[in-house]
């Protein structure tokens, strides 16, 4: 249990101690700074500690936001400050200085404002003290009886629970989520919180629901398709609920952020596979595996564009452009905000569209519409970001260049060529060469038949061009396009070679391989976002890097028969999946158990 040390004489009629206990704190009273220091030293080193002014008046949710958020080692609201175990030393030093300065006196003058002086001392020491936005919530330390009465009236005038429930909803979300899901999913989140359910349990329930939906789609019957559409929407409701539950109860965790992100991709791509199986088993025996794989590739490349652009501009300076200024002006016109959010086809709109089309049409039509919508969204977002990059004069940091290099996923072959080449390409030549090399290998794979050596030549060219593209730090205006070009080249090559193999099972095997590799690339993104760096170098070497896998698949297609190639793709998919999943699970579970800082990404809708 956490410990809250209430400093000063208790105030008659105050509910402070009860509020703190309701938040999970064991409450101690310290009448002066010396007693506060003693109580702080006695508290277990592995638990959270808070110092709260006895005169504090405010909403319980203001205390919750200031004292229980697991994402921040140090946090404060007026009259209260808290430290997690990793920040206890800083808090102890600040309290010791205040005790020394006040001589340990128990006078009202010495105790009054103790917590706020400690926060000031923490700031002076360079401590990063989080101060949550309270909005209409009250958190004050009244100086006299009149101020006390006014503060209590202000508390009574605001519904604490209504504010808490409203703040559980993500501040920026898609149109469908905002108007068709969140109005009731927030109440489901509160229901889960009151029954002790955790966000991770709700996330798992969402995954299971989506997998059942995929199973229903795989039946190939109209009833199965209708059930699949309904269950997919139900899965999305739970997907919204887990984040809202995390915000409502402030139950953030490293493991939870990873599960939420990876399960979203697993749900969507498993559903694509279910639709493809259902199309093959239905009355028309339609083969849409190429469309399913194309949808997964397009969606994954869209995400990589988002990730790369955001990492490239994470901490860039002089980060302005006319395009960004226009976007800011459009934000002032309400309807344009929603149009621009919908055109990028975020997860809410995308899943709603897929669910309705599944229930009402065929898998082929569903994939056609999905591919068209994602193509429009990808064109819109990529074009806007290219314009921003070309019209701004941003100076990118070494951190951004390192993140883009990690996202590139270059393997041993690229490293060897880069050591020989030594010097990189200037200006826009890097992304241009990455694009041309990727286009060469995909085109050579798509335009030749089974057993051709041309894709191998294209892959060798790709190895060379990809090494040249990353031979220098990726700090150029459009260098964030390099990782998406690499993803499109690798995934597109696998699709093209499997599609030209002309045998049953080749495209499903290719779907499995791309899914396994895409998981590795998403895992890299989530590690970078969590400030954990890229996956270990040995993992990249073992699975070959993007250029090594592309060359391997091209060689296998050239030297094996079509049926043997299908078996080889299947084996490769299983091998890559086992290696990357084992390392990913090991890393995230150990990070969670090791007390890694909790994270909660409120970024763009996926």
XYZ file of C-alpha atoms in Angstrom:
606
model
C 0.000 0.000 0.000
C 1.133 3.562 -0.679
C 1.665 6.000 2.173
C 0.274 9.538 2.445
C 1.792 11.813 5.102
C -0.639 14.585 6.040
C 1.351 17.582 7.312
C -0.051 20.013 9.875
C -3.011 19.968 12.213
C -6.171 18.230 10.910
C -8.943 20.580 9.820
C -12.367 19.965 11.408
C -14.892 18.702 8.874
C -12.241 17.816 6.317
C -12.692 14.611 4.309
C -9.039 14.585 3.254
C -7.964 11.472 5.161
C -10.967 9.485 3.925
C -10.310 10.636 0.354
C -6.700 9.508 0.585
C -7.691 6.121 1.971
C -10.205 5.681 -0.852
C -7.305 6.181 -3.264
C -5.354 3.348 -1.658
C -3.120 5.319 0.722
C -2.221 4.418 4.272
C -2.537 7.791 6.035
C -0.042 9.113 8.610
C -0.176 12.536 10.327
C 2.940 14.696 10.815
C 2.454 17.934 12.712
C 5.764 19.440 11.531
C 8.536 19.004 8.999
C 10.653 16.892 11.346
C 7.855 14.362 11.811
C 7.245 14.364 8.070
C 10.914 13.571 7.490
C 10.792 10.750 10.037
C 7.631 9.269 8.508
C 9.128 9.514 5.037
C 12.263 7.656 6.136
C 10.152 4.937 7.764
C 8.053 4.276 4.649
C 9.051 1.218 2.628
C 11.475 2.072 -0.173
C 9.408 0.101 -2.703
C 6.186 2.060 -2.255
C 4.808 5.393 -3.404
C 4.843 8.205 -0.844
C 2.814 11.407 -0.835
C 2.995 14.553 1.283
C -0.328 16.394 1.600
C -1.091 19.656 3.378
C -3.751 19.056 6.044
C -5.569 22.193 4.863
C -6.009 20.819 1.330
C -9.475 21.262 -0.140
C -10.360 19.754 -3.464
C -11.986 16.987 -5.448
C -10.925 13.378 -4.881
C -10.227 13.071 -8.604
C -7.817 16.014 -8.388
C -5.915 14.048 -5.747
C -6.144 10.932 -7.897
C -4.642 12.730 -10.888
C -1.908 14.299 -8.807
C -0.974 11.368 -6.587
C -1.714 8.038 -8.295
C -0.725 8.298 -11.974
C 1.921 5.558 -12.494
C 3.514 7.258 -15.496
C 5.311 9.991 -13.569
C 8.003 9.500 -10.881
C 7.246 12.937 -9.401
C 3.875 14.675 -9.515
C 2.095 17.460 -7.668
C -1.087 19.493 -7.348
C -1.417 22.540 -5.082
C -0.942 21.288 -1.531
C 0.205 17.762 -2.420
C 3.275 16.085 -3.891
C 4.094 12.440 -4.542
C 7.115 10.352 -5.466
C 7.398 6.831 -6.795
C 10.288 4.654 -5.533
C 12.699 5.821 -8.251
C 12.191 9.446 -7.162
C 12.167 8.907 -3.409
C 15.749 10.090 -3.011
C 14.949 13.448 -4.594
C 11.908 13.887 -2.352
C 13.895 12.910 0.744
C 16.565 15.510 -0.024
C 13.954 18.227 -0.507
C 12.214 17.382 2.788
C 15.541 17.293 4.634
C 16.417 20.765 3.379
C 13.037 22.111 4.484
C 13.458 20.517 7.904
C 16.910 22.055 8.254
C 15.714 25.474 7.089
C 12.785 25.443 9.519
C 14.740 23.931 12.360
C 12.141 21.192 12.606
C 9.743 23.678 14.180
C 6.158 22.646 14.607
C 4.814 26.173 14.442
C 2.034 26.971 11.991
C 4.382 29.288 10.111
C 6.887 26.506 9.533
C 4.316 23.879 8.513
C 2.137 26.117 6.345
C 2.981 25.658 2.664
C 5.479 22.874 3.384
C 4.369 20.722 0.440
C 4.495 23.611 -2.024
C 7.969 24.590 -0.807
C 9.083 21.010 -1.320
C 7.779 21.120 -4.907
C 9.736 24.342 -5.464
C 12.857 22.639 -4.097
C 12.326 19.667 -6.425
C 12.051 22.025 -9.390
C 15.239 23.799 -8.319
C 17.023 20.418 -8.214
C 16.019 19.747 -11.804
C 13.344 17.217 -10.931
C 10.642 16.761 -13.577
C 7.505 17.300 -11.510
C 4.348 16.453 -13.425
C 1.449 18.843 -12.839
C -1.775 17.418 -14.291
C -4.317 19.604 -16.021
C -7.210 19.854 -13.559
C -9.664 21.840 -15.654
C -12.752 22.544 -13.545
C -11.513 20.378 -10.671
C -10.559 22.155 -7.446
C -7.234 21.700 -5.617
C -6.329 24.547 -3.242
C -4.897 25.245 0.210
C -7.109 27.989 1.773
C -5.249 30.604 3.803
C -8.170 31.682 6.022
C -11.724 30.657 7.002
C -13.298 32.757 4.248
C -11.130 31.129 1.585
C -11.948 27.727 3.099
C -15.666 28.361 2.734
C -15.266 29.551 -0.845
C -13.150 26.506 -1.716
C -15.745 24.103 -0.313
C -18.463 25.869 -2.302
C -16.356 25.532 -5.449
C -15.930 21.801 -4.783
C -19.676 21.357 -4.322
C -20.390 23.212 -7.579
C -18.498 20.700 -9.773
C -19.510 17.057 -10.222
C -16.244 15.185 -9.596
C -17.500 11.933 -11.127
C -18.801 13.614 -14.281
C -15.425 15.247 -14.871
C -13.653 11.952 -14.273
C -15.934 10.127 -16.680
C -15.528 12.761 -19.382
C -11.745 12.750 -19.045
C -11.727 8.977 -19.599
C -12.422 9.621 -23.287
C -9.440 10.330 -25.517
C -9.236 14.039 -26.287
C -8.556 13.456 -30.004
C -10.296 10.607 -31.778
C -12.066 9.702 -34.990
C -15.632 10.692 -35.898
C -17.112 7.205 -35.523
C -15.426 6.599 -32.189
C -16.336 10.017 -30.812
C -20.027 9.963 -31.733
C -20.957 6.276 -31.958
C -18.779 4.481 -29.394
C -17.488 6.773 -26.642
C -20.917 8.077 -25.525
C -21.616 4.665 -23.966
C -18.247 2.879 -23.793
C -17.134 5.276 -21.028
C -19.917 3.895 -18.837
C -18.776 0.378 -19.645
C -15.286 1.449 -18.555
C -16.679 2.700 -15.235
C -18.608 -0.563 -14.812
C -15.366 -2.502 -15.329
C -13.501 -0.275 -12.850
C -16.103 -0.787 -10.143
C -15.799 -4.545 -10.537
C -12.034 -4.552 -10.317
C -11.363 -5.440 -13.944
C -8.062 -4.259 -15.394
C -7.406 -2.683 -18.809
C -5.333 -5.719 -19.786
C -8.283 -8.026 -19.123
C -10.532 -5.875 -21.309
C -7.837 -5.775 -24.012
C -7.681 -9.579 -23.955
C -11.477 -9.788 -24.169
C -11.355 -7.522 -27.231
C -8.782 -9.805 -28.859
C -10.813 -12.945 -28.177
C -13.956 -11.296 -29.553
C -12.143 -10.317 -32.751
C -10.723 -13.823 -33.160
C -14.218 -15.274 -32.800
C -15.368 -12.751 -35.408
C -12.604 -13.960 -37.739
C -13.738 -17.537 -37.126
C -17.312 -16.613 -38.024
C -16.114 -14.936 -41.224
C -14.113 -18.062 -42.066
C -17.320 -20.146 -42.229
C -18.148 -18.557 -45.583
C -21.887 -18.400 -44.814
C -24.081 -15.304 -44.809
C -24.996 -15.915 -41.177
C -21.309 -16.199 -40.371
C -20.538 -12.934 -42.152
C -23.324 -11.102 -40.295
C -22.129 -12.482 -36.955
C -18.563 -11.527 -37.858
C -19.570 -7.924 -38.550
C -21.451 -7.621 -35.259
C -18.617 -9.181 -33.266
C -16.027 -6.947 -34.932
C -17.931 -3.871 -33.738
C -18.210 -5.429 -30.269
C -14.455 -5.990 -30.284
C -13.909 -2.346 -31.166
C -16.177 -1.213 -28.338
C -14.001 -3.223 -25.944
C -10.912 -1.808 -27.628
C -12.111 1.703 -26.790
C -13.131 0.626 -23.306
C -9.683 -0.608 -22.280
C -8.098 2.793 -22.916
C -10.971 4.589 -21.223
C -10.659 2.270 -18.243
C -6.934 3.057 -18.051
C -7.674 6.780 -18.038
C -10.641 6.474 -15.657
C -8.760 4.402 -13.086
C -5.245 5.656 -13.963
C -4.161 2.049 -14.500
C -1.396 2.553 -17.020
C 1.387 0.032 -17.547
C 4.190 -0.781 -19.951
C 2.721 -4.212 -20.593
C -0.746 -2.765 -21.148
C 0.441 -0.260 -23.755
C 2.207 -3.047 -25.660
C -0.779 -5.399 -25.495
C -3.177 -2.700 -26.657
C -1.007 -1.777 -29.640
C -0.060 -5.292 -30.783
C -3.515 -6.774 -30.258
C -5.017 -4.091 -32.534
C -2.843 -5.296 -35.374
C -3.383 -8.971 -34.553
C -7.160 -8.491 -34.515
C -7.340 -6.692 -37.827
C -5.002 -8.985 -39.710
C -6.570 -12.146 -38.269
C -9.903 -10.811 -39.502
C -8.449 -10.329 -42.987
C -7.351 -13.983 -42.938
C -10.814 -15.045 -41.756
C -12.436 -13.192 -44.653
C -10.043 -14.825 -47.133
C -10.801 -18.281 -45.718
C -14.526 -17.554 -45.808
C -14.367 -16.457 -49.437
C -12.604 -19.694 -50.389
C -15.103 -21.834 -48.462
C -18.216 -19.976 -49.625
C -20.423 -20.888 -52.547
C -18.298 -18.971 -55.035
C -14.983 -20.467 -53.855
C -13.414 -17.052 -54.406
C -9.646 -16.695 -53.860
C -9.021 -13.275 -52.305
C -5.772 -14.024 -50.478
C -3.885 -11.591 -52.717
C -6.358 -8.851 -51.746
C -6.078 -9.751 -48.055
C -2.294 -9.629 -48.215
C -2.417 -6.393 -50.213
C -4.672 -4.812 -47.574
C -2.306 -5.860 -44.793
C 0.709 -4.495 -46.701
C -0.969 -1.178 -47.465
C -2.185 -0.728 -43.908
C 1.217 -1.605 -42.432
C 3.051 0.759 -44.782
C 0.605 3.533 -43.836
C 1.484 3.003 -40.202
C 5.205 3.037 -40.940
C 4.765 6.389 -42.692
C 3.068 7.701 -39.537
C 5.731 6.304 -37.232
C 8.689 7.438 -39.320
C 7.392 10.970 -39.831
C 6.591 11.378 -36.145
C 9.983 10.067 -35.050
C 11.794 12.280 -37.567
C 10.038 15.327 -36.128
C 9.848 14.184 -32.515
C 12.141 16.905 -31.212
C 13.032 18.867 -34.342
C 13.675 22.592 -33.985
C 12.298 25.328 -36.266
C 9.505 22.856 -36.895
C 7.137 25.069 -38.901
C 5.908 25.229 -42.484
C 3.159 26.905 -44.537
C 1.418 23.533 -44.813
C 1.352 23.153 -41.031
C 0.102 26.739 -40.686
C -2.744 25.990 -43.115
C -3.653 22.890 -41.121
C -3.745 24.962 -37.938
C -6.062 27.493 -39.587
C -8.370 24.721 -40.794
C -8.604 23.445 -37.231
C -10.561 26.613 -36.507
C -13.258 25.498 -38.969
C -15.077 22.739 -37.122
C -16.345 20.600 -39.996
C -12.925 20.433 -41.667
C -11.470 18.830 -38.526
C -13.852 15.890 -38.784
C -13.463 15.555 -42.546
C -9.685 15.411 -42.223
C -9.935 12.882 -39.420
C -12.284 10.677 -41.421
C -10.351 10.809 -44.691
C -7.342 9.144 -43.067
C -9.629 6.170 -42.291
C -8.673 5.665 -38.619
C -9.377 2.421 -36.877
C -12.959 3.288 -35.903
C -14.078 4.245 -39.408
C -12.081 1.392 -40.906
C -13.518 -1.309 -38.693
C -17.055 0.026 -39.017
C -16.709 -0.041 -42.805
C -15.277 -3.568 -42.758
C -18.027 -4.796 -40.413
C -20.880 -3.369 -42.513
C -19.405 -4.594 -45.790
C -18.771 -8.058 -44.361
C -22.380 -8.397 -43.247
C -23.938 -6.932 -46.392
C -21.633 -7.882 -49.286
C -18.846 -10.337 -50.125
C -15.232 -10.573 -48.947
C -14.005 -9.492 -52.393
C -16.093 -6.313 -52.331
C -15.004 -5.686 -48.735
C -11.341 -5.845 -49.720
C -11.842 -3.725 -52.843
C -13.451 -0.935 -50.826
C -10.876 -1.296 -48.041
C -7.971 -1.074 -50.481
C -9.467 1.958 -52.207
C -10.122 3.733 -48.913
C -6.660 2.983 -47.535
C -5.058 4.113 -50.815
C -6.852 7.473 -50.623
C -5.901 7.839 -46.948
C -2.270 6.918 -47.628
C -2.042 9.376 -50.516
C -3.571 12.192 -48.464
C -1.397 11.733 -45.373
C 1.844 11.030 -47.227
C 1.400 13.985 -49.596
C 0.716 16.333 -46.703
C 3.765 15.165 -44.814
C 5.993 15.432 -47.852
C 4.810 19.032 -48.350
C 5.462 19.812 -44.691
C 8.935 18.320 -44.887
C 9.880 20.212 -48.033
C 8.564 23.584 -46.842
C 9.995 23.581 -43.321
C 13.555 24.227 -42.291
C 13.668 21.855 -39.362
C 16.926 20.718 -37.795
C 16.614 17.115 -36.729
C 18.461 15.608 -33.806
C 20.725 12.592 -33.553
C 17.894 10.835 -31.700
C 15.645 11.178 -34.746
C 18.334 9.835 -37.068
C 18.913 6.883 -34.737
C 15.199 6.113 -34.560
C 14.892 6.138 -38.354
C 17.930 3.855 -38.641
C 16.296 1.450 -36.181
C 13.024 1.565 -38.114
C 14.945 0.773 -41.319
C 15.717 -2.733 -39.960
C 18.912 -3.113 -41.981
C 20.581 -6.506 -41.673
C 24.080 -7.954 -42.110
C 24.135 -7.668 -45.918
C 23.297 -3.977 -45.829
C 25.879 -3.407 -43.097
C 28.580 -5.149 -45.144
C 27.827 -3.128 -48.281
C 27.662 0.079 -46.248
C 31.134 -0.529 -44.819
C 32.482 -0.869 -48.353
C 30.591 2.150 -49.693
C 31.440 4.247 -46.605
C 29.935 7.465 -47.915
C 26.213 8.002 -48.174
C 24.117 9.855 -50.697
C 23.426 13.585 -50.354
C 20.115 15.407 -50.114
C 17.079 13.650 -51.543
C 19.176 10.965 -53.234
C 18.860 8.597 -50.264
C 15.062 8.157 -50.319
C 15.092 8.262 -54.139
C 17.550 5.366 -54.314
C 15.562 3.446 -51.675
C 12.418 3.882 -53.780
C 14.090 2.882 -57.055
C 15.733 -0.183 -55.547
C 12.460 -1.311 -54.012
C 10.582 -0.712 -57.265
C 13.182 -2.779 -59.145
C 12.851 -5.852 -56.959
C 9.039 -5.713 -56.785
C 8.676 -5.179 -60.550
C 11.133 -7.971 -61.404
C 9.224 -10.308 -59.086
C 5.788 -9.406 -60.435
C 6.647 -9.482 -64.144
C 8.417 -12.849 -64.307
C 7.261 -16.417 -63.837
C 8.322 -19.124 -61.364
C 11.973 -20.146 -61.526
C 13.211 -16.894 -63.054
C 16.544 -15.489 -61.932
C 15.470 -11.922 -62.619
C 13.998 -11.396 -59.127
C 17.331 -12.494 -57.653
C 19.091 -9.820 -59.698
C 16.493 -7.293 -58.564
C 17.035 -8.349 -54.955
C 20.806 -7.938 -55.294
C 20.267 -4.440 -56.663
C 17.944 -3.814 -53.717
C 20.642 -4.906 -51.251
C 23.011 -2.361 -52.793
C 20.544 0.525 -52.980
C 19.175 -0.047 -49.474
C 22.700 0.025 -48.064
C 23.456 3.275 -49.886
C 20.205 4.824 -48.634
C 21.221 4.369 -44.984
C 24.971 4.856 -45.365
C 24.765 8.295 -43.767
C 22.611 9.473 -40.817
C 18.971 9.851 -41.841
C 18.608 13.532 -41.081
C 17.457 14.823 -44.467
C 14.111 16.439 -45.206
C 12.554 13.295 -46.694
C 14.695 10.596 -45.087
C 11.688 9.506 -43.017
C 10.399 7.917 -46.260
C 13.238 5.385 -46.281
C 11.714 2.906 -43.767
C 8.280 2.912 -45.531
C 9.992 2.301 -48.874
C 11.844 -0.659 -47.348
C 8.610 -2.101 -45.922
C 6.812 -1.760 -49.258
C 9.726 -3.379 -51.116
C 10.023 -6.411 -48.830
C 6.311 -7.065 -48.421
C 5.588 -6.328 -52.093
C 8.265 -8.796 -53.214
C 6.785 -11.567 -51.085
C 3.296 -10.836 -52.466
C 4.509 -10.754 -56.068
C 6.510 -13.979 -55.865
C 3.718 -15.842 -54.084
C 1.159 -14.528 -56.548
C 3.174 -15.678 -59.584
C 3.819 -19.116 -58.047
C 0.352 -20.160 -59.203
C -0.254 -22.892 -56.607
C -2.724 -23.190 -53.771
C -1.257 -22.235 -50.434
C 1.443 -19.868 -51.685
C -0.465 -16.678 -50.901
C -1.661 -17.856 -47.445
C 1.959 -18.778 -46.646
C 3.073 -15.346 -47.847
C 0.364 -13.776 -45.661
C 1.813 -15.595 -42.656
C 5.373 -14.509 -43.456
C 4.445 -10.847 -43.921
C 2.385 -10.950 -40.716
C 5.372 -12.301 -38.756
C 7.774 -9.716 -40.210
C 5.251 -6.900 -39.726
C 4.941 -7.866 -36.071
C 8.700 -7.437 -35.737
C 8.495 -3.994 -37.304
C 5.594 -2.915 -35.072
C 7.473 -4.224 -32.046
C 10.420 -2.028 -33.019
C 8.117 0.990 -33.142
C 6.646 0.312 -29.707
C 10.090 -0.107 -28.172
C 11.225 3.217 -29.629
C 8.056 4.920 -28.412
C 8.697 3.531 -24.952
C 12.280 4.889 -25.015
C 13.614 1.340 -24.875
C 15.579 1.506 -28.127
C 15.498 -0.975 -30.982
C 15.379 -4.772 -30.580
C 18.781 -6.362 -29.887
C 21.229 -6.563 -32.778
C 21.331 -10.362 -32.601
C 17.629 -10.523 -33.469
C 18.103 -8.484 -36.636
C 21.054 -10.674 -37.618
C 19.148 -13.918 -36.999
C 16.136 -12.903 -39.099
C 18.327 -11.304 -41.766
C 17.164 -7.706 -41.939
C 14.741 -6.508 -44.602
C 17.238 -6.850 -47.450
C 18.408 -10.312 -46.375
C 14.878 -11.686 -46.177
C 14.002 -10.146 -49.558
C 17.031 -11.775 -51.196
C 16.326 -15.112 -49.506
C 12.722 -15.225 -50.728
C 13.843 -14.321 -54.258
C 16.465 -17.098 -54.254
C 13.952 -19.637 -52.918
C 11.498 -18.704 -55.670
C 14.228 -19.156 -58.300
C 15.620 -22.524 -57.199
C 12.504 -24.323 -55.895
C 9.390 -25.613 -57.562
C 6.159 -23.761 -56.854
C 5.006 -26.317 -54.292
C 8.427 -26.412 -52.630
C 8.447 -22.608 -52.552
C 5.126 -22.662 -50.701
C 6.550 -25.032 -48.086
C 9.666 -22.851 -47.766
C 7.539 -19.718 -47.204
C 5.569 -21.548 -44.532
C 8.694 -22.726 -42.727
C 10.233 -19.257 -42.948
C 7.042 -17.671 -41.596
C 6.949 -20.031 -38.618
C 10.658 -19.568 -37.895
C 10.495 -15.759 -37.995
C 7.307 -15.724 -35.908
C 8.786 -17.949 -33.203
C 11.999 -15.931 -32.916
C 10.438 -12.459 -32.891
C 7.528 -13.426 -30.628
C 9.803 -15.119 -28.091
C 12.113 -12.093 -27.890
C 9.252 -9.618 -27.858
C 7.360 -11.373 -25.074
C 10.562 -11.783 -23.064
C 11.369 -8.096 -23.382
C 7.955 -6.670 -22.552
C 7.217 -9.018 -19.682
C 10.643 -8.448 -18.124
C 10.228 -4.677 -18.576
C 6.868 -4.829 -16.841
C 8.138 -6.969 -13.976
C 11.267 -4.828 -13.704
C 9.219 -1.728 -12.999
C 9.718 0.086 -16.301
C 7.880 3.431 -16.351
C 4.245 3.095 -17.366
C 3.340 4.579 -20.727
C 0.092 5.501 -22.405
C 0.188 6.697 -25.977
C -2.527 9.188 -26.937
C -1.237 9.593 -30.470
C -3.060 9.489 -33.776
C -5.867 6.919 -34.117
C -4.355 3.788 -35.681
